[in-house]
Amino acid sequence: MEFDFFNGPSEYRRVAAEHAHGGAFYSSRGPGFWVLTTYEGICEAFKDEDAFTVGRVSAAEGAEEERWVPLTVEGSEHTEWRRRLAGWFTPQRIRELTPRIRRNARRRIEDFVGRGDVSFNEDFARPYVLENLMTAVGWPLDGLDHLLAIDRAMIDSRSAPDPREAAYADLGLPALEKYARRHIELRRAEPADDLTTASFDWEIGGSPVTDDDRASLLCVLFLAGVDSTVNHMANAIQHLACHEEARARFLAERGIRSAAVEEFLRANSCMYPGRMAADDGVGGIAERGQPVLLPLALANYDPEVFPHPERIDFDREANPHIAFGTGPHQCLGAAFARAQILTALEEWHELIPHYGLPPGQDTGEPPFLRNAYDLRLVW
């Protein structure tokens, strides 16, 4: 069966329901890849990095050629990278950043609240999330528009005839790497209290961090820190726009807001992290070197773990979702993403409590990420 890696979550779930055997199905598309389909199987694969290695983190062609720090780093080297990075995303630091995150959200909403309509992703969510990331890691905000253009180009590349070729076009990954290397040189000449400057003193495995790995790290922070958070915000706000009772509860019951965010994270998980089989027969399916996808959209909809998974339920009693993955490579920025989503939704409903979708707004599920399309809201 040929199954497209870039399909949307509902298509993953449909194909899994129709074609999975023993908790997996196989696609012959591109290099060929396996897809695990159960919560238990996906969690076990995330945790067992001896069997499912991060030597490949995508089913896209050419992914095995890339070194992404710390995504494709394993063992003690990965542990050292995480230890260095963790201090920039601790719960305490996120609490310290939250007032700036809240001011960013309010300022942006106040800029368009009088208009009565907005492109949620383009006018609010994307610049809001990117500015928060730049603030957290210490990138000068005068580069915001340039990075927004790169992000837009990367999103558009996914729907191009050749996504890999489009991603490596002038305004894609090459522009991002150029920005990262220029910033490294800036901080070498003008040190600041930021992550890049701190990394000049880091040693990994007893050796100083190279500029190649430093640039790779900065690119990963951008690629991992923007799109998925924007996507979760867009899905949450669209649900609230279309479900008046849920919106009324979010407005009236402050105590359920954190639980609502967790349920949105579960129900709208869309990323498909990959691993590579270390040996033949890994998980009872793959051959050595084959890509294996671990779709969060399948794990977090497993009815054995989440009764009525299609229902967004703010009162769900148990919600052990893995929207940020699990195991050694669990997302370091999980608390940061949660803070941004909750703060944005709170500020939005403080300033625009009543809103909806304009006539003709497409509410269908787009391929891969909802942040790739124009979600418009009116009030």
Short mmCIF file of C-alpha atoms in Angstrom, two decimals:
data_model
loop_
_atom_site.label_atom_id
_atom_site.label_comp_id
_atom_site.label_asym_id
_atom_site.label_seq_id
_atom_site.Cartn_x
_atom_site.Cartn_y
_atom_site.Cartn_z
CA MET A 1 0.00 0.00 0.00
CA GLU A 2 1.21 3.50 -0.83
CA PHE A 3 0.47 5.87 2.04
CA ASP A 4 1.64 9.48 2.00
CA PHE A 5 3.72 10.55 4.99
CA PHE A 6 2.14 14.04 4.74
CA ASN A 7 -1.45 12.82 5.23
CA GLY A 8 -3.59 14.43 7.90
CA PRO A 9 -4.32 12.80 11.27
CA SER A 10 -7.78 11.50 10.33
CA GLU A 11 -6.34 9.70 7.31
CA TYR A 12 -3.73 8.06 9.54
CA ARG A 13 -6.54 6.89 11.80
CA ARG A 14 -8.67 5.62 8.90
CA VAL A 15 -5.84 3.64 7.34
CA ALA A 16 -4.79 2.27 10.73
CA ALA A 17 -8.35 1.07 11.40
CA GLU A 18 -8.56 -0.64 7.99
CA HIS A 19 -5.05 -1.95 7.43
CA ALA A 20 -3.15 -2.32 10.72
CA HIS A 21 -2.15 -5.81 11.77
CA GLY A 22 -0.40 -6.45 15.05
CA GLY A 23 -0.33 -2.74 15.83
CA ALA A 24 1.29 -1.53 12.59
CA PHE A 25 0.89 -1.05 8.85
CA TYR A 26 3.40 -0.61 6.04
CA SER A 27 3.60 1.99 3.28
CA SER A 28 5.69 1.37 0.17
CA ARG A 29 5.76 5.07 -0.68
CA GLY A 30 9.18 6.71 -1.09
CA PRO A 31 11.81 4.75 0.81
CA GLY A 32 9.05 2.66 2.43
CA PHE A 33 8.17 2.94 6.12
CA TRP A 34 6.24 1.30 8.92
CA VAL A 35 3.60 3.07 11.00
CA LEU A 36 2.93 1.96 14.58
CA THR A 37 -0.72 2.39 15.53
CA THR A 38 -1.30 1.75 19.26
CA TYR A 39 -0.59 3.86 22.31
CA GLU A 40 1.35 1.06 23.99
CA GLY A 41 3.44 0.24 20.93
CA ILE A 42 4.25 3.87 20.18
CA CYS A 43 5.22 4.63 23.80
CA GLU A 44 7.43 1.54 23.96
CA ALA A 45 9.19 2.54 20.74
CA PHE A 46 9.82 6.07 22.02
CA LYS A 47 11.41 4.65 25.17
CA ASP A 48 13.44 1.84 23.57
CA GLU A 49 16.12 3.72 21.68
CA ASP A 50 18.31 0.64 21.41
CA ALA A 51 15.68 -0.92 19.14
CA PHE A 52 14.24 2.25 17.58
CA THR A 53 17.09 4.68 17.06
CA VAL A 54 16.95 8.39 16.26
CA GLY A 55 19.34 7.87 13.38
CA ARG A 56 16.34 8.80 11.28
CA VAL A 57 13.50 10.99 12.61
CA SER A 58 11.38 11.29 9.46
CA ALA A 59 10.10 9.12 6.63
CA ALA A 60 10.85 11.88 4.14
CA GLU A 61 13.45 11.02 1.53
CA GLY A 62 16.93 12.20 2.47
CA ALA A 63 16.15 12.45 6.18
CA GLU A 64 18.81 9.87 7.03
CA GLU A 65 21.48 12.24 5.72
CA GLU A 66 20.80 14.98 8.24
CA ARG A 67 22.23 15.63 11.71
CA TRP A 68 19.82 17.64 13.83
CA VAL A 69 21.02 18.54 17.31
CA PRO A 70 19.71 17.18 19.65
CA LEU A 71 17.01 15.28 17.70
CA THR A 72 19.31 12.76 16.00
CA VAL A 73 21.82 12.51 18.84
CA GLU A 74 21.79 9.44 21.10
CA GLY A 75 23.21 8.02 24.31
CA SER A 76 25.47 10.00 26.62
CA GLU A 77 25.96 12.72 24.00
CA HIS A 78 22.21 13.32 23.91
CA THR A 79 22.06 13.34 27.72
CA GLU A 80 24.70 16.07 27.83
CA TRP A 81 22.89 18.19 25.24
CA ARG A 82 19.62 17.91 27.17
CA ARG A 83 21.31 18.81 30.44
CA ARG A 84 22.72 21.96 28.86
CA LEU A 85 19.44 22.94 27.23
CA ALA A 86 17.11 22.07 30.09
CA GLY A 87 18.02 25.18 32.07
CA TRP A 88 16.52 27.36 29.36
CA PHE A 89 13.10 25.70 29.61
CA THR A 90 12.62 24.90 33.30
CA PRO A 91 9.18 25.47 34.86
CA GLN A 92 10.68 28.32 36.91
CA ARG A 93 12.05 30.04 33.81
CA ILE A 94 8.73 29.62 32.00
CA ARG A 95 6.98 31.26 34.95
CA GLU A 96 9.44 34.14 34.70
CA LEU A 97 8.78 34.46 30.95
CA THR A 98 4.99 34.27 31.23
CA PRO A 99 4.39 37.98 31.95
CA ARG A 100 6.24 38.85 28.71
CA ILE A 101 4.31 36.13 26.86
CA ARG A 102 1.07 37.62 28.18
CA ARG A 103 2.03 41.17 27.16
CA ASN A 104 2.93 39.89 23.70
CA ALA A 105 -0.47 38.22 23.32
CA ARG A 106 -2.44 41.22 24.58
CA ARG A 107 -0.50 43.71 22.44
CA ARG A 108 -1.12 41.73 19.28
CA ILE A 109 -4.83 41.19 19.97
CA GLU A 110 -5.34 44.85 20.86
CA ASP A 111 -3.83 45.80 17.48
CA PHE A 112 -6.69 44.14 15.56
CA VAL A 113 -9.57 43.88 18.05
CA GLY A 114 -11.28 46.89 16.50
CA ARG A 115 -11.25 45.38 13.00
CA GLY A 116 -13.79 42.67 13.66
CA ASP A 117 -11.95 40.01 11.68
CA VAL A 118 -8.50 38.43 11.55
CA SER A 119 -6.41 35.69 10.02
CA PHE A 120 -5.74 33.85 13.25
CA ASN A 121 -2.54 32.14 12.15
CA GLU A 122 -0.93 34.87 10.09
CA ASP A 123 -1.95 37.95 12.09
CA PHE A 124 -1.69 36.48 15.56
CA ALA A 125 -0.52 32.93 16.31
CA ARG A 126 2.59 32.66 14.14
CA PRO A 127 4.21 36.02 15.04
CA TYR A 128 3.15 35.58 18.68
CA VAL A 129 4.80 32.16 19.02
CA LEU A 130 7.91 33.14 17.09
CA GLU A 131 8.43 36.28 19.19
CA ASN A 132 8.07 34.22 22.35
CA LEU A 133 10.72 31.78 21.11
CA MET A 134 13.08 34.59 20.13
CA THR A 135 12.65 36.14 23.57
CA ALA A 136 13.26 32.81 25.33
CA VAL A 137 16.52 32.03 23.54
CA GLY A 138 17.75 35.60 23.07
CA TRP A 139 17.44 36.23 19.33
CA PRO A 140 17.22 39.95 18.42
CA LEU A 141 13.61 40.79 17.57
CA ASP A 142 14.64 42.81 14.52
CA GLY A 143 14.92 39.44 12.76
CA LEU A 144 11.25 38.57 13.36
CA ASP A 145 9.94 39.37 9.85
CA HIS A 146 12.79 37.48 8.19
CA LEU A 147 12.17 34.39 10.30
CA LEU A 148 8.42 34.63 9.63
CA ALA A 149 9.16 34.56 5.89
CA ILE A 150 11.38 31.49 6.35
CA ASP A 151 8.69 29.75 8.38
CA ARG A 152 6.07 30.48 5.72
CA ALA A 153 8.37 29.11 3.02
CA MET A 154 8.97 25.95 5.03
CA ILE A 155 5.22 25.41 5.47
CA ASP A 156 4.55 25.96 1.77
CA SER A 157 7.30 23.46 0.88
CA ARG A 158 5.19 20.61 2.26
CA SER A 159 2.60 21.02 -0.49
CA ALA A 160 5.16 21.48 -3.28
CA PRO A 161 5.57 18.77 -5.95
CA ASP A 162 8.98 17.98 -4.42
CA PRO A 163 8.81 18.94 -0.71
CA ARG A 164 12.50 18.28 -0.09
CA GLU A 165 13.62 20.42 -3.03
CA ALA A 166 11.28 23.22 -1.94
CA ALA A 167 12.51 23.03 1.67
CA TYR A 168 16.06 23.58 0.46
CA ALA A 169 15.18 26.51 -1.79
CA ASP A 170 16.75 29.90 -1.09
CA LEU A 171 14.17 30.99 1.50
CA GLY A 172 13.97 27.58 3.18
CA LEU A 173 16.52 25.72 5.26
CA PRO A 174 19.56 27.46 3.68
CA ALA A 175 18.20 30.83 4.79
CA LEU A 176 17.55 29.48 8.29
CA GLU A 177 21.07 28.11 8.60
CA LYS A 178 22.50 31.40 7.30
CA TYR A 179 20.52 33.27 9.97
CA ALA A 180 21.79 30.88 12.67
CA ARG A 181 25.42 31.25 11.63
CA ARG A 182 25.13 35.03 11.39
CA HIS A 183 23.68 35.10 14.90
CA ILE A 184 26.53 32.92 16.19
CA GLU A 185 29.06 35.39 14.82
CA LEU A 186 27.09 38.30 16.27
CA ARG A 187 27.17 36.76 19.74
CA ARG A 188 30.84 35.87 19.42
CA ALA A 189 31.53 39.57 18.81
CA GLU A 190 28.81 40.89 21.15
CA PRO A 191 28.12 38.41 23.98
CA ALA A 192 24.72 38.59 25.67
CA ASP A 193 22.74 36.75 28.33
CA ASP A 194 21.33 34.25 25.83
CA LEU A 195 21.53 30.61 24.87
CA THR A 196 23.97 31.13 21.99
CA THR A 197 26.48 32.99 24.16
CA ALA A 198 26.14 30.34 26.88
CA SER A 199 26.89 27.61 24.34
CA PHE A 200 30.39 29.00 23.71
CA ASP A 201 31.40 27.52 27.08
CA TRP A 202 29.76 24.14 26.53
CA GLU A 203 31.64 20.90 26.09
CA ILE A 204 29.91 17.74 24.89
CA GLY A 205 31.78 14.49 25.34
CA GLY A 206 34.83 16.42 26.50
CA SER A 207 35.06 18.52 23.31
CA PRO A 208 33.93 22.11 22.71
CA VAL A 209 30.68 22.49 20.77
CA THR A 210 31.39 23.16 17.09
CA ASP A 211 29.70 25.94 15.16
CA ASP A 212 28.14 23.29 12.90
CA ASP A 213 26.37 21.71 15.88
CA ARG A 214 25.59 25.12 17.35
CA ALA A 215 23.92 26.20 14.09
CA SER A 216 22.06 22.88 13.90
CA LEU A 217 20.74 23.41 17.43
CA LEU A 218 19.47 26.91 16.63
CA CYS A 219 17.72 25.60 13.51
CA VAL A 220 16.06 22.81 15.52
CA LEU A 221 14.82 25.28 18.14
CA PHE A 222 13.12 27.20 15.32
CA LEU A 223 11.74 24.18 13.47
CA ALA A 224 10.45 22.48 16.62
CA GLY A 225 9.39 25.58 18.52
CA VAL A 226 6.97 27.33 16.19
CA ASP A 227 4.78 25.26 13.87
CA SER A 228 3.44 22.65 16.30
CA THR A 229 2.49 25.31 18.89
CA VAL A 230 0.76 27.44 16.26
CA ASN A 231 -1.06 24.35 15.05
CA HIS A 232 -2.37 23.50 18.52
CA MET A 233 -3.54 27.08 19.05
CA ALA A 234 -5.37 27.12 15.70
CA ASN A 235 -7.11 23.82 16.37
CA ALA A 236 -8.15 24.92 19.86
CA ILE A 237 -9.56 28.26 18.74
CA GLN A 238 -11.41 26.67 15.82
CA HIS A 239 -13.04 24.16 18.16
CA LEU A 240 -14.11 26.91 20.55
CA ALA A 241 -15.42 29.00 17.66
CA CYS A 242 -17.59 26.09 16.50
CA HIS A 243 -18.75 24.81 19.91
CA GLU A 244 -20.58 27.49 21.84
CA GLU A 245 -21.04 25.42 24.99
CA ALA A 246 -17.32 24.64 25.23
CA ARG A 247 -16.47 28.31 24.68
CA ALA A 248 -18.93 29.35 27.40
CA ARG A 249 -17.30 26.94 29.84
CA PHE A 250 -13.81 28.15 28.97
CA LEU A 251 -14.95 31.73 29.61
CA ALA A 252 -16.80 31.02 32.85
CA GLU A 253 -14.72 28.32 34.54
CA ARG A 254 -11.13 29.35 35.04
CA GLY A 255 -10.49 26.08 36.86
CA ILE A 256 -10.98 23.95 33.74
CA ARG A 257 -8.73 25.95 31.43
CA SER A 258 -5.55 23.95 32.02
CA ALA A 259 -7.48 20.70 31.57
CA ALA A 260 -8.97 22.12 28.37
CA VAL A 261 -5.48 22.83 27.03
CA GLU A 262 -4.42 19.26 27.83
CA GLU A 263 -7.46 17.90 26.01
CA PHE A 264 -6.76 20.11 22.99
CA LEU A 265 -3.16 18.85 23.00
CA ARG A 266 -4.37 15.25 23.05
CA ALA A 267 -7.11 15.56 20.47
CA ASN A 268 -5.15 17.71 18.03
CA SER A 269 -1.78 15.94 18.11
CA CYS A 270 -0.57 15.83 14.54
CA MET A 271 3.17 15.19 14.46
CA TYR A 272 4.59 11.93 13.13
CA PRO A 273 8.04 11.47 14.69
CA GLY A 274 10.17 8.80 13.10
CA ARG A 275 12.72 6.28 14.25
CA MET A 276 14.91 3.72 12.50
CA ALA A 277 14.87 0.00 13.18
CA ALA A 278 18.20 -1.02 14.67
CA ASP A 279 17.81 -4.71 13.80
CA ASP A 280 15.59 -7.06 11.83
CA GLY A 281 12.31 -7.85 13.52
CA VAL A 282 12.22 -4.77 15.73
CA GLY A 283 8.72 -4.48 17.15
CA GLY A 284 7.89 -7.68 15.31
CA ILE A 285 7.73 -5.80 12.01
CA ALA A 286 10.65 -3.81 10.62
CA GLU A 287 13.89 -4.75 8.95
CA ARG A 288 17.18 -3.18 9.97
CA GLY A 289 17.45 0.40 8.72
CA GLN A 290 13.74 0.83 7.89
CA PRO A 291 11.98 4.03 9.02
CA VAL A 292 9.24 3.54 11.62
CA LEU A 293 6.72 6.33 12.30
CA LEU A 294 5.27 6.92 15.77
CA PRO A 295 2.18 9.07 15.05
CA LEU A 296 0.96 11.05 18.04
CA ALA A 297 -2.42 11.28 16.28
CA LEU A 298 -2.80 7.51 16.66
CA ALA A 299 -1.37 7.12 20.17
CA ASN A 300 -3.61 9.83 21.59
CA TYR A 301 -6.74 8.40 19.96
CA ASP A 302 -6.27 4.82 21.15
CA PRO A 303 -9.70 3.87 22.58
CA GLU A 304 -8.04 1.42 24.98
CA VAL A 305 -6.51 4.43 26.74
CA PHE A 306 -8.87 7.30 25.86
CA PRO A 307 -12.58 6.31 25.84
CA HIS A 308 -14.46 8.11 23.04
CA PRO A 309 -11.22 9.66 21.77
CA GLU A 310 -12.98 11.72 19.10
CA ARG A 311 -14.79 13.67 21.83
CA ILE A 312 -13.03 16.76 23.23
CA ASP A 313 -13.89 16.42 26.90
CA PHE A 314 -12.63 19.00 29.39
CA ASP A 315 -13.65 16.64 32.22
CA ARG A 316 -11.70 13.61 30.98
CA GLU A 317 -10.64 11.79 34.15
CA ALA A 318 -7.38 10.33 32.85
CA ASN A 319 -5.40 12.02 30.11
CA PRO A 320 -1.92 10.47 29.80
CA HIS A 321 -1.45 11.89 26.30
CA ILE A 322 1.94 12.04 24.63
CA ALA A 323 1.46 15.20 22.57
CA PHE A 324 5.10 16.02 23.36
CA GLY A 325 6.35 12.49 22.88
CA THR A 326 7.81 10.41 25.70
CA GLY A 327 11.08 8.72 26.58
CA PRO A 328 14.59 10.20 26.34
CA HIS A 329 13.70 12.57 23.49
CA GLN A 330 10.49 13.95 25.00
CA CYS A 331 10.08 17.60 24.01
CA LEU A 332 12.10 19.91 26.25
CA GLY A 333 9.81 22.82 25.39
CA ALA A 334 6.57 21.20 26.59
CA ALA A 335 6.05 23.60 29.51
CA PHE A 336 6.88 26.53 27.23
CA ALA A 337 4.30 25.43 24.63
CA ARG A 338 1.63 24.88 27.29
CA ALA A 339 2.22 28.35 28.74
CA GLN A 340 1.93 29.98 25.31
CA ILE A 341 -1.28 28.16 24.40
CA LEU A 342 -3.02 28.79 27.72
CA THR A 343 -1.94 32.44 27.85
CA ALA A 344 -3.04 33.12 24.28
CA LEU A 345 -6.47 31.55 24.85
CA GLU A 346 -6.95 33.49 28.09
CA GLU A 347 -5.99 36.83 26.58
CA TRP A 348 -8.06 36.18 23.45
CA HIS A 349 -11.20 35.46 25.48
CA GLU A 350 -10.58 38.42 27.75
CA LEU A 351 -10.55 40.78 24.76
CA ILE A 352 -12.71 38.89 22.22
CA PRO A 353 -15.09 36.65 24.17
CA HIS A 354 -17.61 36.20 21.35
CA TYR A 355 -16.42 35.25 17.87
CA GLY A 356 -17.05 32.77 15.11
CA LEU A 357 -16.11 31.64 11.63
CA PRO A 358 -17.05 33.72 8.59
CA PRO A 359 -19.39 32.24 5.98
CA GLY A 360 -17.53 29.89 3.70
CA GLN A 361 -14.61 29.27 6.08
CA ASP A 362 -13.14 25.84 5.40
CA THR A 363 -13.32 23.73 8.55
CA GLY A 364 -12.03 20.55 6.96
CA GLU A 365 -8.80 19.00 8.11
CA PRO A 366 -5.89 20.16 5.97
CA PRO A 367 -2.97 17.86 5.19
CA PHE A 368 -0.43 17.60 7.98
CA LEU A 369 -0.72 20.90 9.91
CA ARG A 370 -3.65 23.28 10.33
CA ASN A 371 -1.26 26.21 10.58
CA ALA A 372 -0.71 25.80 6.85
CA TYR A 373 -4.04 27.39 5.96
CA ASP A 374 -5.87 30.64 6.53
CA LEU A 375 -8.13 30.33 9.58
CA ARG A 376 -10.25 33.47 9.68
CA LEU A 377 -12.33 34.60 12.65
CA VAL A 378 -14.97 37.34 12.89
CA TRP A 379 -16.63 39.12 15.80
#
